[in-house]
Coordinates of N, CA, C and O in Angstrom, one line a residue:
M1 N -137.7 -29.0 101.5 CA -136.7 -28.0 101.5 C -136.5 -27.1 100.5 O -136.3 -27.5 99.4
T2 N -136.5 -25.7 100.7 CA -136.2 -24.7 99.4 C -134.8 -24.7 99.3 O -133.9 -24.9 100.0
A3 N -134.6 -24.0 98.1 CA -133.1 -23.6 97.8 C -132.5 -22.5 98.8 O -131.3 -22.5 99.1
M4 N -133.5 -21.8 99.4 CA -132.8 -20.8 100.3 C -132.5 -21.6 101.7 O -131.5 -21.3 102.4
D5 N -133.3 -22.6 102.0 CA -132.8 -23.3 103.2 C -131.5 -24.2 103.0 O -130.7 -24.3 104.0
V6 N -131.4 -24.6 101.8 CA -130.2 -25.5 101.5 C -129.1 -24.4 101.6 O -128.0 -25.1 102.2
S7 N -129.0 -23.5 101.0 CA -127.9 -22.3 100.9 C -127.6 -22.0 102.4 O -126.5 -21.9 102.5
Q8 N -128.6 -21.8 103.1 CA -128.4 -21.4 104.6 C -127.7 -22.4 105.3 O -126.8 -22.1 106.2
A9 N -128.2 -23.6 105.2 CA -127.5 -24.6 105.8 C -126.0 -25.1 105.2 O -125.0 -25.3 106.1
V10 N -125.8 -24.5 104.2 CA -124.5 -24.9 103.5 C -123.5 -23.9 104.1 O -122.4 -23.9 104.6
M11 N -124.1 -22.6 104.2 CA -123.5 -21.3 104.9 C -122.9 -21.8 106.3 O -121.9 -21.3 106.8
V12 N -124.0 -22.2 107.0 CA -123.8 -22.7 108.6 C -122.7 -23.5 108.5 O -121.8 -23.5 109.3
A13 N -122.8 -24.5 107.7 CA -121.7 -25.6 107.7 C -120.2 -25.2 107.5 O -119.4 -25.5 108.0
L14 N -120.2 -24.2 106.5 CA -119.0 -23.6 106.1 C -118.4 -22.7 107.2 O -117.3 -23.0 107.8
V15 N -119.2 -21.9 107.7 CA -118.9 -21.0 109.1 C -118.5 -22.0 110.1 O -117.3 -21.8 111.0
V16 N -119.3 -22.9 110.5 CA -118.9 -23.9 111.6 C -117.5 -24.6 111.3 O -116.7 -24.9 112.2
G17 N -117.4 -25.4 110.2 CA -116.3 -26.1 109.7 C -115.1 -25.3 109.8 O -114.1 -25.6 110.2
G18 N -115.2 -23.9 109.3 CA -114.0 -23.0 109.0 C -113.5 -22.9 110.6 O -112.4 -22.7 110.7
S19 N -114.5 -22.5 111.5 CA -114.3 -22.1 112.8 C -113.6 -23.4 113.4 O -112.5 -23.0 114.2
V20 N -114.0 -24.3 113.3 CA -113.3 -25.6 114.1 C -112.1 -25.7 113.3 O -111.0 -26.0 114.0
A21 N -111.9 -25.7 112.2 CA -110.5 -25.9 111.3 C -109.5 -24.9 112.0 O -108.4 -25.3 112.3
V22 N -109.9 -23.5 112.2 CA -108.9 -22.5 112.6 C -108.6 -22.9 113.9 O -107.4 -22.7 114.2
I23 N -109.5 -23.3 114.9 CA -109.2 -23.6 116.1 C -108.2 -24.8 116.3 O -107.3 -24.8 117.0
V24 N -108.4 -25.9 115.5 CA -107.5 -27.0 115.6 C -106.1 -26.7 115.0 O -105.1 -26.9 115.4
L25 N -106.2 -25.7 113.9 CA -104.9 -25.2 113.4 C -104.2 -24.4 114.5 O -103.0 -24.6 114.6
A26 N -104.8 -23.7 115.1 CA -103.9 -22.8 116.3 C -103.4 -24.1 117.3 O -102.2 -23.7 117.7
G27 N -104.3 -25.1 117.6 CA -104.0 -25.9 118.5 C -102.5 -26.4 117.9 O -101.7 -26.7 118.5
V28 N -102.5 -27.0 116.8 CA -101.6 -27.7 116.1 C -100.3 -26.7 116.1 O -99.2 -27.3 116.4
V29 N -100.5 -25.6 115.7 CA -99.4 -24.4 115.8 C -98.6 -24.5 117.2 O -97.5 -24.5 117.4
L30 N -99.6 -24.5 118.3 CA -99.0 -24.4 119.6 C -98.1 -25.6 119.9 O -97.1 -25.4 120.5
V31 N -98.8 -26.8 119.5 CA -98.1 -28.0 120.0 C -96.9 -28.1 119.2 O -96.0 -28.7 119.8
R32 N -96.9 -27.9 117.9 CA -95.5 -28.0 116.9 C -94.6 -27.0 117.0 O -93.3 -27.2 116.6
S33 N -94.9 -26.0 117.6 CA -93.7 -24.8 118.0 C -92.8 -25.4 118.9 O -93.0 -25.4 120.3
R34 N -91.6 -25.5 118.3 CA -90.4 -26.0 119.5 C -89.7 -24.9 120.1 O -89.6 -24.9 121.4
R35 N -89.7 -23.6 119.5 CA -89.2 -22.5 120.2 C -90.5 -21.5 120.3 O -91.4 -21.4 119.4
P36 N -90.6 -20.8 121.4 CA -91.6 -20.0 121.8 C -91.9 -18.7 120.6 O -92.9 -18.3 120.7
E37 N -90.7 -18.3 119.9 CA -90.8 -17.4 119.2 C -91.1 -17.6 117.7 O -91.4 -16.8 116.8
T38 N -91.1 -19.0 117.3 CA -91.2 -19.2 115.8 C -92.0 -20.5 115.8 O -91.7 -21.4 116.7
A39 N -92.6 -21.0 114.7 CA -93.3 -22.1 114.4 C -93.3 -22.1 112.9 O -93.3 -21.1 112.3
R40 N -93.9 -23.2 112.3 CA -94.0 -23.3 110.8 C -95.5 -23.7 110.6 O -95.9 -24.6 111.3
L41 N -96.0 -23.2 109.9 CA -97.6 -23.2 109.2 C -97.5 -23.3 107.7 O -97.2 -22.2 107.1
F42 N -97.7 -24.4 107.3 CA -97.8 -24.9 105.9 C -96.4 -24.4 105.1 O -96.3 -23.8 104.2
G43 N -95.3 -24.7 106.0 CA -93.9 -24.4 105.3 C -93.5 -23.0 105.4 O -92.2 -22.8 105.1
R44 N -94.3 -22.2 106.0 CA -93.9 -20.8 106.3 C -93.6 -20.7 107.7 O -94.3 -21.3 108.6
V45 N -92.4 -19.9 108.2 CA -92.2 -19.5 109.5 C -93.2 -18.6 109.9 O -93.7 -17.4 109.4
V46 N -93.8 -18.9 111.1 CA -94.8 -17.8 111.9 C -94.1 -17.6 113.0 O -93.6 -18.1 114.0
H47 N -94.0 -16.2 113.2 CA -93.1 -15.5 114.4 C -94.3 -15.2 115.2 O -95.3 -14.8 115.0
R48 N -93.9 -15.3 116.7 CA -94.8 -15.3 117.7 C -96.3 -16.0 117.5 O -97.1 -15.6 117.1
P49 N -95.8 -17.5 117.6 CA -97.2 -18.4 117.1 C -98.1 -18.2 118.3 O -99.5 -18.5 117.9
R50 N -97.8 -17.8 119.5 CA -98.8 -17.7 120.4 C -99.7 -16.5 120.4 O -100.9 -16.5 120.3
L51 N -99.2 -15.7 119.7 CA -100.2 -14.4 119.5 C -101.1 -14.7 118.1 O -102.2 -14.3 118.1
W52 N -100.3 -15.3 117.0 CA -101.4 -15.9 116.0 C -102.3 -16.8 116.5 O -103.5 -16.8 116.2
A53 N -102.1 -17.8 117.5 CA -103.0 -18.7 117.8 C -104.0 -18.1 118.8 O -105.2 -18.5 118.5
S54 N -103.7 -17.1 119.4 CA -104.7 -16.5 120.2 C -105.7 -15.7 119.4 O -106.8 -15.6 119.6
A55 N -105.2 -14.9 118.2 CA -106.1 -14.2 117.3 C -106.9 -15.3 116.6 O -108.3 -15.0 116.4
A56 N -106.4 -16.6 116.2 CA -107.1 -17.6 115.5 C -108.3 -18.3 116.3 O -109.5 -18.5 116.0
V57 N -107.9 -18.3 117.6 CA -109.0 -18.9 118.7 C -110.1 -17.8 119.0 O -111.3 -18.3 119.0
C58 N -109.7 -16.7 118.8 CA -110.7 -15.7 119.0 C -111.7 -15.5 117.9 O -113.0 -15.5 118.0
C59 N -111.1 -15.8 116.7 CA -112.0 -15.7 115.4 C -112.7 -17.1 115.4 O -114.0 -17.0 115.1
G60 N -112.2 -18.0 115.5 CA -113.0 -19.5 115.6 C -114.0 -19.4 116.5 O -115.1 -19.8 116.4
A61 N -113.8 -19.1 117.6 CA -114.7 -19.1 119.0 C -115.9 -18.0 118.7 O -117.0 -18.3 118.9
A62 N -115.7 -16.9 117.8 CA -116.9 -16.0 117.4 C -117.6 -16.8 116.4 O -118.9 -16.4 116.5
G63 N -117.0 -17.4 115.3 CA -117.8 -18.0 114.6 C -118.8 -19.1 114.9 O -119.9 -19.1 114.7
L64 N -117.9 -19.9 116.0 CA -119.0 -20.9 116.5 C -120.1 -20.2 117.7 O -121.1 -20.6 117.5
L65 N -119.7 -19.1 118.2 CA -120.6 -18.5 119.0 C -122.0 -18.0 118.4 O -123.0 -17.8 118.5
F66 N -121.5 -17.2 117.0 CA -122.6 -16.7 116.2 C -123.4 -17.7 115.8 O -124.7 -17.3 115.7
E67 N -122.9 -18.9 115.2 CA -123.9 -19.8 114.7 C -124.7 -20.6 116.0 O -125.8 -20.9 115.7
A68 N -124.1 -20.6 117.1 CA -124.7 -21.2 118.1 C -125.7 -20.4 118.9 O -126.9 -20.8 119.6
R69 N -125.8 -19.0 118.7 CA -126.6 -17.9 119.3 C -128.2 -18.4 118.8 O -129.0 -18.1 119.7
E70 N -128.4 -19.2 117.9 CA -129.9 -19.2 117.4 C -130.6 -20.4 118.2 O -131.6 -20.4 118.4
F71 N -129.7 -21.3 118.6 CA -130.0 -22.4 119.6 C -130.2 -22.1 120.9 O -130.3 -22.9 122.0
M72 N -129.7 -20.9 121.7 CA -129.4 -20.8 123.0 C -130.8 -20.1 123.5 O -131.7 -19.6 122.6
P73 N -131.0 -20.3 124.7 CA -132.2 -19.5 125.4 C -132.2 -18.2 125.3 O -131.2 -17.3 125.0
R74 N -133.3 -17.7 125.1 CA -133.4 -16.1 124.9 C -132.8 -15.3 126.0 O -132.2 -14.2 125.9
S75 N -132.6 -15.8 127.0 CA -131.9 -15.1 128.2 C -130.6 -15.0 128.1 O -129.9 -14.0 128.8
W76 N -130.0 -16.0 127.4 CA -128.4 -16.0 127.1 C -127.9 -15.3 125.8 O -126.8 -15.0 125.8
Q77 N -129.0 -14.9 125.2 CA -128.6 -14.2 123.9 C -128.0 -12.7 124.1 O -127.1 -12.3 123.3
E78 N -128.4 -11.9 125.0 CA -127.7 -10.6 125.2 C -126.3 -10.8 125.8 O -125.3 -10.1 125.2
S79 N -126.0 -11.7 126.5 CA -124.7 -11.9 127.2 C -123.7 -12.5 126.2 O -122.5 -12.2 126.0
T80 N -124.5 -13.3 125.1 CA -123.6 -13.9 124.1 C -123.4 -12.9 122.9 O -122.3 -12.9 122.5
H81 N -124.2 -11.9 122.9 CA -124.1 -10.9 121.9 C -122.7 -10.0 122.4 O -121.9 -9.5 121.7
N82 N -122.6 -9.9 123.7 CA -121.7 -9.0 124.4 C -120.3 -9.8 124.2 O -119.3 -9.2 123.8
L83 N -120.5 -11.1 124.6 CA -119.1 -12.0 124.3 C -118.5 -11.9 123.0 O -117.3 -11.9 122.6
L84 N -119.6 -11.9 122.0 CA -119.1 -12.1 120.4 C -118.6 -10.7 120.4 O -117.5 -10.9 119.4
G85 N -119.1 -9.7 120.7 CA -118.3 -8.2 120.3 C -116.7 -8.2 121.1 O -116.0 -7.8 120.4
V86 N -116.9 -8.6 122.2 CA -115.5 -9.0 122.9 C -114.4 -9.8 122.0 O -113.4 -9.4 121.8
L87 N -115.0 -10.8 121.6 CA -114.1 -11.8 120.8 C -113.5 -11.2 119.6 O -112.4 -11.4 119.2
M88 N -114.7 -10.6 118.9 CA -114.2 -10.0 117.6 C -113.4 -8.8 117.8 O -112.3 -8.4 117.1
L89 N -113.5 -7.9 118.8 CA -112.7 -6.9 119.1 C -111.1 -7.4 119.4 O -110.3 -6.9 119.0
A90 N -111.1 -8.5 120.2 CA -109.8 -9.0 120.5 C -109.1 -9.5 119.1 O -108.0 -9.2 119.0
F91 N -110.0 -10.1 118.4 CA -109.5 -10.6 117.2 C -108.8 -9.4 116.3 O -107.6 -9.4 115.8
F92 N -109.6 -8.4 116.2 CA -109.3 -7.1 115.5 C -108.0 -6.3 116.1 O -107.5 -5.5 115.4
V93 N -107.7 -6.6 117.1 CA -106.5 -5.9 117.8 C -105.3 -6.9 117.8 O -104.2 -6.7 117.4
L94 N -105.5 -8.4 118.0 CA -104.7 -9.3 118.0 C -103.9 -9.7 116.6 O -102.7 -9.7 116.5
F95 N -104.9 -9.7 115.8 CA -104.5 -10.1 114.2 C -103.5 -9.1 113.7 O -102.3 -9.4 113.1
P96 N -103.9 -7.7 113.8 CA -103.0 -6.7 113.3 C -101.7 -6.7 114.1 O -100.7 -6.5 113.3
A97 N -101.8 -6.9 115.5 CA -100.7 -6.9 116.1 C -99.6 -8.0 115.5 O -98.3 -8.1 115.3
H98 N -100.1 -9.3 115.4 CA -99.5 -10.3 114.7 C -98.9 -10.1 113.4 O -97.7 -10.2 113.2
L99 N -99.5 -9.2 112.6 CA -99.2 -9.0 111.4 C -98.1 -8.0 111.4 O -96.9 -8.0 110.6
V100 N -98.0 -6.8 112.1 CA -96.9 -6.1 112.2 C -95.7 -6.7 112.9 O -94.6 -6.7 112.4
S101 N -95.9 -7.5 114.0 CA -94.7 -8.4 114.4 C -94.0 -9.3 113.2 O -92.9 -9.5 113.1
Q102 N -95.0 -9.8 112.6 CA -94.5 -10.8 111.4 C -93.6 -10.1 110.3 O -92.6 -10.4 110.0
W103 N -94.2 -8.9 110.2 CA -93.5 -8.1 109.1 C -92.3 -7.3 109.6 O -91.2 -7.4 108.8
S104 N -92.1 -7.1 111.0 CA -90.9 -6.5 111.5 C -89.8 -7.6 111.9 O -88.6 -7.5 111.4
A105 N -90.3 -8.9 112.1 CA -89.4 -10.1 112.0 C -88.9 -10.4 110.6 O -87.8 -10.7 110.6
Q106 N -89.5 -10.3 109.6 CA -89.2 -10.5 108.4 C -88.1 -9.6 107.8 O -87.2 -9.8 107.1
R107 N -88.3 -8.3 108.2 CA -87.3 -7.1 107.9 C -86.2 -7.4 108.5 O -85.0 -7.2 107.9
R108 N -86.0 -7.7 109.8 CA -84.8 -8.0 110.6 C -84.2 -9.1 109.8 O -82.8 -9.1 109.8
Q109 N -84.8 -10.3 109.5 CA -84.2 -11.4 108.9 C -83.4 -10.9 107.5 O -82.4 -11.6 107.3
H110 N -84.0 -10.4 107.0 CA -83.6 -9.8 105.5 C -82.4 -8.8 105.5 O -81.9 -8.5 104.5
R111 N -82.1 -8.3 106.5 CA -80.9 -7.3 106.7 C -79.8 -7.9 106.7 O -79.4 -8.9 107.0

């Protein structure tokens, strides 16, 4: 095993572990949110937790799918490539929407 193989294995483990952690964290936020408009994440208030969780699941699923594509049959790789693009596009739309929502909710609170 060369140093390149070890570094590649570490990167795959980091991407897969991070993706699973983000998906689990999204589930925890959804389960722990008592009110549909707010939840707590690491002691901070998250406004619209469903929006944050959907963005997090898109990001985590894209990471898992990206790493799993190597082990899929060739006939599936084109459709998974398209699905990966859709997941990343959804993340890049949902996460800024969440950030804007979070920012406006914090501004309303401080008035």
